[in-house]
PDB file of C-alpha atoms in Angstrom:
ATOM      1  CA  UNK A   2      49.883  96.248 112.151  1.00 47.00           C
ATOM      2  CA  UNK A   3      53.572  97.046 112.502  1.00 54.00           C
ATOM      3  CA  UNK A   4      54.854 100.510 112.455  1.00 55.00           C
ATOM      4  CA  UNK A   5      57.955 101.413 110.777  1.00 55.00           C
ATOM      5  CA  UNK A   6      59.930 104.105 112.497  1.00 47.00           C
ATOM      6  CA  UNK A   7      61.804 106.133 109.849  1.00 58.00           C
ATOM      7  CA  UNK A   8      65.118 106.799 110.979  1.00 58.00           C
ATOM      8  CA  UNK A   9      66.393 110.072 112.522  1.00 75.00           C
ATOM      9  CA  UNK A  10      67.537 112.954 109.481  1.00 76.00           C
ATOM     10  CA  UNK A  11      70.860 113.031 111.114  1.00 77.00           C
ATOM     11  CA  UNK A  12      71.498 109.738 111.097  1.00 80.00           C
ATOM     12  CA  UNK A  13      70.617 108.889 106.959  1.00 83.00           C
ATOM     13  CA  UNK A  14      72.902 112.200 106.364  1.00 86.00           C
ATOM     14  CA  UNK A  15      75.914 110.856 108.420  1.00 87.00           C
ATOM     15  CA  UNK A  16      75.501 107.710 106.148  1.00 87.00           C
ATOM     16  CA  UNK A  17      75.175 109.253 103.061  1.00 90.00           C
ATOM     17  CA  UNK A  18      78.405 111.343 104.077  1.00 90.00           C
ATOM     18  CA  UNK A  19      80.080 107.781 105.203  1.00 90.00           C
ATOM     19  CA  UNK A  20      78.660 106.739 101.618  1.00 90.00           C
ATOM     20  CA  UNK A  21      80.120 109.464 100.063  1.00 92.00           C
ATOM     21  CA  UNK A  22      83.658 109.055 101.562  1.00 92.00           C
ATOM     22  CA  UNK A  23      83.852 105.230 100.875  1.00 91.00           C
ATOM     23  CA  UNK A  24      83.685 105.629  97.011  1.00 91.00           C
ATOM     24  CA  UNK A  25      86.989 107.444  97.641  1.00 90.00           C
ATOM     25  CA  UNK A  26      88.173 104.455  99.336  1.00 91.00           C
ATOM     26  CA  UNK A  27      86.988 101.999  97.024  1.00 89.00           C
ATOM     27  CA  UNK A  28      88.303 103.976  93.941  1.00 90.00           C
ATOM     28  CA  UNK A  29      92.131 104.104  95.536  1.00 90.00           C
ATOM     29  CA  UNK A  30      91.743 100.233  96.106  1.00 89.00           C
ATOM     30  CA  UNK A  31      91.219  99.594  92.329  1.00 86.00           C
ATOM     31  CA  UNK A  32      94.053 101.313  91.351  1.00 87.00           C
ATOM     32  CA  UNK A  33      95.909  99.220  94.357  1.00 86.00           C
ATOM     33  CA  UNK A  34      94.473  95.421  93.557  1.00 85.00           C
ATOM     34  CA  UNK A  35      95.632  94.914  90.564  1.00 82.00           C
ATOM     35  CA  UNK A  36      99.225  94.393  91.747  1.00 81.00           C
ATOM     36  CA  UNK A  37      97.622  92.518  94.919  1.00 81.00           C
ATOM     37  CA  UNK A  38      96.057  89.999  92.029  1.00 75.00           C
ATOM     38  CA  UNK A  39      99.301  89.599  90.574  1.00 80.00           C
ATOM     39  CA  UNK A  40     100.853  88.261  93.503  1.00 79.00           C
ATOM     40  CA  UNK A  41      97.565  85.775  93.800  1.00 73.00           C
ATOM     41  CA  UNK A  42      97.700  84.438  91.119  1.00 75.00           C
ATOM     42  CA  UNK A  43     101.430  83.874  91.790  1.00 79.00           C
ATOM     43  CA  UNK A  44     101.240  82.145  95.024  1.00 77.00           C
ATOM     44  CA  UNK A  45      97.812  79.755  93.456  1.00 75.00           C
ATOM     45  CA  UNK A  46      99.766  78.529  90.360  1.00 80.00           C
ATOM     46  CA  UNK A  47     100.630  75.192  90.945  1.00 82.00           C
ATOM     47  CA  UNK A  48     103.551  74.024  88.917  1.00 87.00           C
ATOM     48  CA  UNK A  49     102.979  71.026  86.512  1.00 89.00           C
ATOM     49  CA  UNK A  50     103.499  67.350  88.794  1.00 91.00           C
ATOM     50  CA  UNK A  51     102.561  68.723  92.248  1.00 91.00           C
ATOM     51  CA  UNK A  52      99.356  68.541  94.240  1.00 94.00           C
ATOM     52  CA  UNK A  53      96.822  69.958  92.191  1.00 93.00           C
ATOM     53  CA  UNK A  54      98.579  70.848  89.062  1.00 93.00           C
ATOM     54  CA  UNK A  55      98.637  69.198  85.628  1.00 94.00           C
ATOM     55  CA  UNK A  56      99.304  65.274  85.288  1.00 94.00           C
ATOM     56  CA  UNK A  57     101.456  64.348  82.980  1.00 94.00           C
ATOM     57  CA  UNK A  58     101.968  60.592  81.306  1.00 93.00           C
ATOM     58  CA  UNK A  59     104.164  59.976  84.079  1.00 95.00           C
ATOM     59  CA  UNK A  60     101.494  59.993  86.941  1.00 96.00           C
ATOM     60  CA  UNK A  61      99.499  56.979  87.969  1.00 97.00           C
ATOM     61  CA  UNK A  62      96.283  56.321  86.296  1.00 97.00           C
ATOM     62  CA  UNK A  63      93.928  55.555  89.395  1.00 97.00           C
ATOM     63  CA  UNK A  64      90.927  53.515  88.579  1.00 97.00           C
ATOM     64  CA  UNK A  65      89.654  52.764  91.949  1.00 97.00           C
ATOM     65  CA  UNK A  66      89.908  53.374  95.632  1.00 97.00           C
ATOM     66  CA  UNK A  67      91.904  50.416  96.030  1.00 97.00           C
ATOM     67  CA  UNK A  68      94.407  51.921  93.499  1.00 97.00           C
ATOM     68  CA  UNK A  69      93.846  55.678  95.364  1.00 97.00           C
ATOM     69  CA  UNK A  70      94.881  53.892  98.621  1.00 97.00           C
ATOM     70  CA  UNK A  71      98.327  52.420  96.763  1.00 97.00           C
ATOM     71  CA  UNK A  72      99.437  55.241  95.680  1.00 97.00           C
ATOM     72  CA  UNK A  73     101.264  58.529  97.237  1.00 97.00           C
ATOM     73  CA  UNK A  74     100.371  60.632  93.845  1.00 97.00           C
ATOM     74  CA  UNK A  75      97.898  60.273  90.853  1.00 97.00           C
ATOM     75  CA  UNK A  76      95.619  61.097  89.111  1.00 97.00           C
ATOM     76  CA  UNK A  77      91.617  60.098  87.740  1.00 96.00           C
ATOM     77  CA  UNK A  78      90.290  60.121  83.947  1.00 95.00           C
ATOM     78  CA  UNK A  79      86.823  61.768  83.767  1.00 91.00           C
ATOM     79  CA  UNK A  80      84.185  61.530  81.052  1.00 88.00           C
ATOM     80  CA  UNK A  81      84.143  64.571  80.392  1.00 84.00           C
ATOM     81  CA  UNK A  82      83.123  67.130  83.395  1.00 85.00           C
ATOM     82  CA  UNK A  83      80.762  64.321  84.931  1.00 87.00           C
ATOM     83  CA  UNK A  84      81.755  65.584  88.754  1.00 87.00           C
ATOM     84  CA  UNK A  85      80.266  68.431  88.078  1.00 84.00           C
ATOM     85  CA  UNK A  86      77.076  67.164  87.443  1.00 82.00           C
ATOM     86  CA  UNK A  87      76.947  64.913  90.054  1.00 78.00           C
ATOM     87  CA  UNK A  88      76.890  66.595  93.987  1.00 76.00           C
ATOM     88  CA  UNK A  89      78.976  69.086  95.893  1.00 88.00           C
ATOM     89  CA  UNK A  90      78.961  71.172  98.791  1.00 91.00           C
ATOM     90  CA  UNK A  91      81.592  72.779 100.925  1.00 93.00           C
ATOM     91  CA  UNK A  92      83.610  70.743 103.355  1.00 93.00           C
ATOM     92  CA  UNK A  93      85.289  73.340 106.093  1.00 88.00           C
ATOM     93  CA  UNK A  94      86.668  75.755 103.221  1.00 85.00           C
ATOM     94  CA  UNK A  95      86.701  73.063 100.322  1.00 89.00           C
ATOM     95  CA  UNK A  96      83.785  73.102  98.010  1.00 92.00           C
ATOM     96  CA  UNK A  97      84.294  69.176  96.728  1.00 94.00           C
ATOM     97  CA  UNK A  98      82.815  66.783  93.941  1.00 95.00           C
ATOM     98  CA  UNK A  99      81.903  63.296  93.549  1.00 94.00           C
ATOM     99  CA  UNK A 100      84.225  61.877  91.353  1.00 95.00           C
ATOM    100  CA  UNK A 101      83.044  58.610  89.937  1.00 94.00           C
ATOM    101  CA  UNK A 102      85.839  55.941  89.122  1.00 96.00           C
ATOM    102  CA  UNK A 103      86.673  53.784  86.217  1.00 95.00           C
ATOM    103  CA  UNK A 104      85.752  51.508  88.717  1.00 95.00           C
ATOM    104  CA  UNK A 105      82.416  52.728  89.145  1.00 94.00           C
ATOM    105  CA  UNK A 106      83.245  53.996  92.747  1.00 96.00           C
ATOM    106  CA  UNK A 107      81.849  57.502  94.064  1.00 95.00           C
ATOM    107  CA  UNK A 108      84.554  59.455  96.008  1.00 96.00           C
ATOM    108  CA  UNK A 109      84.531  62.977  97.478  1.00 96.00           C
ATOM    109  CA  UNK A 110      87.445  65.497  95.526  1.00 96.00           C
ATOM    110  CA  UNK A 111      88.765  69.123  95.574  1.00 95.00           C
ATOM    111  CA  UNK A 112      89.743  69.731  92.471  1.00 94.00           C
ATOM    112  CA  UNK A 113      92.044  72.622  90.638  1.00 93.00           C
ATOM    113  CA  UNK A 114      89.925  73.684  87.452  1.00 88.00           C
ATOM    114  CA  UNK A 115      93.060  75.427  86.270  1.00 88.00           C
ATOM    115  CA  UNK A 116      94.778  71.961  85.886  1.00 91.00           C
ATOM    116  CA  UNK A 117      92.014  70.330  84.195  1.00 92.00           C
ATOM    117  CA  UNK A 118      93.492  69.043  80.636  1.00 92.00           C
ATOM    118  CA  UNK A 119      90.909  67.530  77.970  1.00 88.00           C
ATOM    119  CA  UNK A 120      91.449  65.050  75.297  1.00 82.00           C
ATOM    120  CA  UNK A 121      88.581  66.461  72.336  1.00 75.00           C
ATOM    121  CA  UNK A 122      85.394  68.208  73.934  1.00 75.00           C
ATOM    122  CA  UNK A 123      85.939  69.634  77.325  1.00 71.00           C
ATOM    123  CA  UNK A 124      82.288  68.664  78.153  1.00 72.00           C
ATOM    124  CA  UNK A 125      82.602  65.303  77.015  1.00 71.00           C
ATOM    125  CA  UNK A 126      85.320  64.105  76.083  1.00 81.00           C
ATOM    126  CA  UNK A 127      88.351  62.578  78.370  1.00 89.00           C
ATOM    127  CA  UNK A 128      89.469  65.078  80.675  1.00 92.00           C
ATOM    128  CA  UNK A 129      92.583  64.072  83.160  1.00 95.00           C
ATOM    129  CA  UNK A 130      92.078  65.810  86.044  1.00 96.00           C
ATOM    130  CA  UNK A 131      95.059  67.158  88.268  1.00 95.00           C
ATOM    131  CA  UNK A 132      97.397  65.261  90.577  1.00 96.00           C
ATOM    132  CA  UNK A 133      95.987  64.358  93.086  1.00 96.00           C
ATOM    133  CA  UNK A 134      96.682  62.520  96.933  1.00 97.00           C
ATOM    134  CA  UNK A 135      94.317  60.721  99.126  1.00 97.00           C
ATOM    135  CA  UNK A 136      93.362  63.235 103.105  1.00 96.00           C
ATOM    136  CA  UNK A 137      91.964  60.877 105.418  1.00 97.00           C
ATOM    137  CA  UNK A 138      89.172  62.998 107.087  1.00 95.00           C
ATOM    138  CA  UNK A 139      85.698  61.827 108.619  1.00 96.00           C
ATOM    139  CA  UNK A 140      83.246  63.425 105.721  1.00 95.00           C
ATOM    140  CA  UNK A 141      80.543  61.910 108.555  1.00 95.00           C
ATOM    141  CA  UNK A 142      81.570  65.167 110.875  1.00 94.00           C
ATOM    142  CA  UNK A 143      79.413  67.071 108.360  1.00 93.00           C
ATOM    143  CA  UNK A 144      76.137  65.579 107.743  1.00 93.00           C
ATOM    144  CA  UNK A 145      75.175  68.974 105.860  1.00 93.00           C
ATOM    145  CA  UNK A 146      78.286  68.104 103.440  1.00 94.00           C
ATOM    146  CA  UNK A 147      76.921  64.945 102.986  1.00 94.00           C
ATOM    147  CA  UNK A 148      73.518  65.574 102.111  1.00 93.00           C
ATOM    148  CA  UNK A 149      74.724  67.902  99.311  1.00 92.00           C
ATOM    149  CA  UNK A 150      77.148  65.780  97.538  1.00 94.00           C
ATOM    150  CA  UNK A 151      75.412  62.563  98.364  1.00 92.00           C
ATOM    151  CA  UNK A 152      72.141  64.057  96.441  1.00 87.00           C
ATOM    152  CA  UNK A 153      72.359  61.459  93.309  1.00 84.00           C
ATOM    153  CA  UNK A 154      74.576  58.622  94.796  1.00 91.00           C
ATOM    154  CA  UNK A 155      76.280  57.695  98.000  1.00 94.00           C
ATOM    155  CA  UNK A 156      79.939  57.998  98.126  1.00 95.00           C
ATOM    156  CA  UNK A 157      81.799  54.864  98.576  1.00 96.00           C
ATOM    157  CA  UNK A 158      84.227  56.010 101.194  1.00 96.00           C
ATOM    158  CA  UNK A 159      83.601  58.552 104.117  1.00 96.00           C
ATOM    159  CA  UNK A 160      87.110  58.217 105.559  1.00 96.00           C
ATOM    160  CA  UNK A 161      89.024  60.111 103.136  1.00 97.00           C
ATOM    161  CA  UNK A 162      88.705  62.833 100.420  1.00 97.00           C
ATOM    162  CA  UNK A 163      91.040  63.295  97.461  1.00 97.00           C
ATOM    163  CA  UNK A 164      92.856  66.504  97.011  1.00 96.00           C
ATOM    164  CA  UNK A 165      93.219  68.043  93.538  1.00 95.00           C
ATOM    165  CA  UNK A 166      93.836  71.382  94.507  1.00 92.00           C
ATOM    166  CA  UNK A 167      97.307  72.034  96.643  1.00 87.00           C
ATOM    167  CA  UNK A 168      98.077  75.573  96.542  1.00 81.00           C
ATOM    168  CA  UNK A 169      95.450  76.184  93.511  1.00 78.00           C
ATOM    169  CA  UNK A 170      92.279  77.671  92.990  1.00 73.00           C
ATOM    170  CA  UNK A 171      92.974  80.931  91.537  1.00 74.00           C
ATOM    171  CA  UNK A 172      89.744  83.487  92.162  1.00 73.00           C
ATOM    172  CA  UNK A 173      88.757  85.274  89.182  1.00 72.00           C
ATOM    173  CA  UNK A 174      90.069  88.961  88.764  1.00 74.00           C
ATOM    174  CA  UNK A 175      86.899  90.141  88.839  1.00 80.00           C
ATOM    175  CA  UNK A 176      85.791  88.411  92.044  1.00 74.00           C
ATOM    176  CA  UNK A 177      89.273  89.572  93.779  1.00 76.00           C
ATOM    177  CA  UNK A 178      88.644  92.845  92.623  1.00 82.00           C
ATOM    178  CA  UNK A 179      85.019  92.859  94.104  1.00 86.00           C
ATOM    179  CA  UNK A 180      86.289  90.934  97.270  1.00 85.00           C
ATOM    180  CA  UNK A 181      88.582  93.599  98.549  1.00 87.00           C
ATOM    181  CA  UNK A 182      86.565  96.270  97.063  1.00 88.00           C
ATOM    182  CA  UNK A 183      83.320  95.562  99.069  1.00 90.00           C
ATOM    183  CA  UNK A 184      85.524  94.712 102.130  1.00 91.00           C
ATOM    184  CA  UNK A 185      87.164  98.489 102.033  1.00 92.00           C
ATOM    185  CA  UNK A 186      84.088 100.297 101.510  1.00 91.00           C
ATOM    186  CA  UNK A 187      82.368  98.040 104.673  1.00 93.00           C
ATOM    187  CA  UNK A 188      84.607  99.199 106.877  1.00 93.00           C
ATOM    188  CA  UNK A 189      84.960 102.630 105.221  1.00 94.00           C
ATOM    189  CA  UNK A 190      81.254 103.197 106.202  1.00 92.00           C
ATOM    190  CA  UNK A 191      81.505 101.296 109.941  1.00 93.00           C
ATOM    191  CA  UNK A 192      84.263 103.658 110.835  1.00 93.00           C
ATOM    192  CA  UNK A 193      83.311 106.903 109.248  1.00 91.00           C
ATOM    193  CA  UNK A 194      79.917 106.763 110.833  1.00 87.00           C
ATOM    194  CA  UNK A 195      80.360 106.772 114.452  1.00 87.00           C
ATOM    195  CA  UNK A 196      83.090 109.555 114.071  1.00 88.00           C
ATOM    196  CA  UNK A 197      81.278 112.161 111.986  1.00 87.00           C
ATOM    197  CA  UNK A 198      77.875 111.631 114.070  1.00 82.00           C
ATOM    198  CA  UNK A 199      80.372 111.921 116.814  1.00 84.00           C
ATOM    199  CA  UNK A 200      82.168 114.960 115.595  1.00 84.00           C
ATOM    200  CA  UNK A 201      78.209 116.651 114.178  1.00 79.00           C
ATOM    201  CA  UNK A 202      77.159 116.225 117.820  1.00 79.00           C
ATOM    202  CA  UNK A 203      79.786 118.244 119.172  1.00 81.00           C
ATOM    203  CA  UNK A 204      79.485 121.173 117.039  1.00 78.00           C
ATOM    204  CA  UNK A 205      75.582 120.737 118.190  1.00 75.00           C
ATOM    205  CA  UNK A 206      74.101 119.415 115.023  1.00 74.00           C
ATOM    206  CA  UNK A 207      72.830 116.590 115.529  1.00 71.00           C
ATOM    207  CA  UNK A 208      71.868 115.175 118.981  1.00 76.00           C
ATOM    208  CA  UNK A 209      74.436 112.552 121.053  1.00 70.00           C
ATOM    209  CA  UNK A 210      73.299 109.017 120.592  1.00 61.00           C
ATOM    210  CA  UNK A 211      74.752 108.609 124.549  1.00 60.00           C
ATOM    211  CA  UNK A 212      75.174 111.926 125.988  1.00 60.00           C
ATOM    212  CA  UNK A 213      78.733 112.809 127.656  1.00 59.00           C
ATOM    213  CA  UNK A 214      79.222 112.809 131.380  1.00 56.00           C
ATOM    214  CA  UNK A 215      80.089 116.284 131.067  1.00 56.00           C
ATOM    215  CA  UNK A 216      76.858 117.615 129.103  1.00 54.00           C
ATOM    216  CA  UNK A 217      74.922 115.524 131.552  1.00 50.00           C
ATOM    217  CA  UNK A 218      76.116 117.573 134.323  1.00 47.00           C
ATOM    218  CA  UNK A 219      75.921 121.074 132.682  1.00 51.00           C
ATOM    219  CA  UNK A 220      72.113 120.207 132.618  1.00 47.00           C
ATOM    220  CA  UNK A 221      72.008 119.697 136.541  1.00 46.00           C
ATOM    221  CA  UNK A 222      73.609 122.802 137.120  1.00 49.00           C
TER     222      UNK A 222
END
């Protein structure tokens, strides 16, 4: 049988004091993200035409890859929110779809949900997804990609992905909020433990985790 070795009282009460002093942190970065979230949702607003925001009547109505390949802009009509019940996985940083063609032709996307405009039912009726441009990339480079999005149906093309996204992809507030949070009170608690064990040992409360060259030699003496 294993044994568990509890850990040392001095080292669960300099974490519980690390603990302690990280809810201050985290409490003074709530009041400060809200302004940070501001300025994120600034910079991942696309504006209505480019790369990932909304199509208008003006932009190309892409019905297969042949048309994708034609064109510098476009975008794709979807029944409804079909590429999202098809595959996906994350490419690099991307987390893509397979976006299925008038055509009937399976292609790999990164697409904006902000810029997402539907015609009736959101679920199933026409939605006209955002501008979009054709990336040439080799899909192939990440067989672990593939397997995900390639669950239901092969993709037609592994040279090249659409992007719908640009500059988009707003994170919810409360994700931000929770992102920056839990980063803060991470390293509040990495920091803050080293230098009150540190700072306990030296008023001889708790014992050095590596004894100083100079206590070392005070014991040969």
């Amino acid at each position: 049988m294993r044994r568990r070795v509890p850990l040392r009282f001095d080292i669960w009460l300099t974490l519980l004091i690390a603990f302690v002093i990280s809810l201050g942190t985290t409490k003074l970065t709530e009041l400060i993200v809200p302004s940070l979230y501001e300025q994120h949702v600034e910079d991942h607003t696309v504006a209505d035409g480019d790369i990932g925001g909304k199509a208008g009547a003006e932009v190309f109505r892409a019905r297969s890859v042949d048309d994708l390949l034609a064109h510098d802009t476009f975008t794709i009509l979807s029944d409804g929110i079909e590429y999202c019940n098809r595959g996906g996985g994350y490419y690099g940083n991307h987390y893509m779809n397979a976006v299925t063609l008038p055509s009937g032709e399976l292609v790999a996307a990164v697409i904006n949900s902000d810029s997402v405009q539907s015609e009736g039912d959101y679920f199933s009726g026409v939605n006209t997804l955002p501008v979009g441009r054709v990336v040439f990339e080799d899909l192939e480079s990440s067989a672990s990609f593939l397997r995900q999005i390639e669950y239901s149906e092969p993709l037609s093309r592994h040279d090249f992905y659409i992007d719908m996204l640009g500059t988009g992809g707003k994170v919810q507030e409360v994700d931000y909020v929770e992102r920056w949070t839990g980063t803060v009170q991470a390293v509040t608690i990495l920091v803050c433990f080293p230098l009150i064990h540190s700072l306990g040992a030296k008023l001889g409360l708790f014992p050095f985790f590596f004894v100083p060259k100079k206590e070392r030699e005070s014991e040969w003496e």
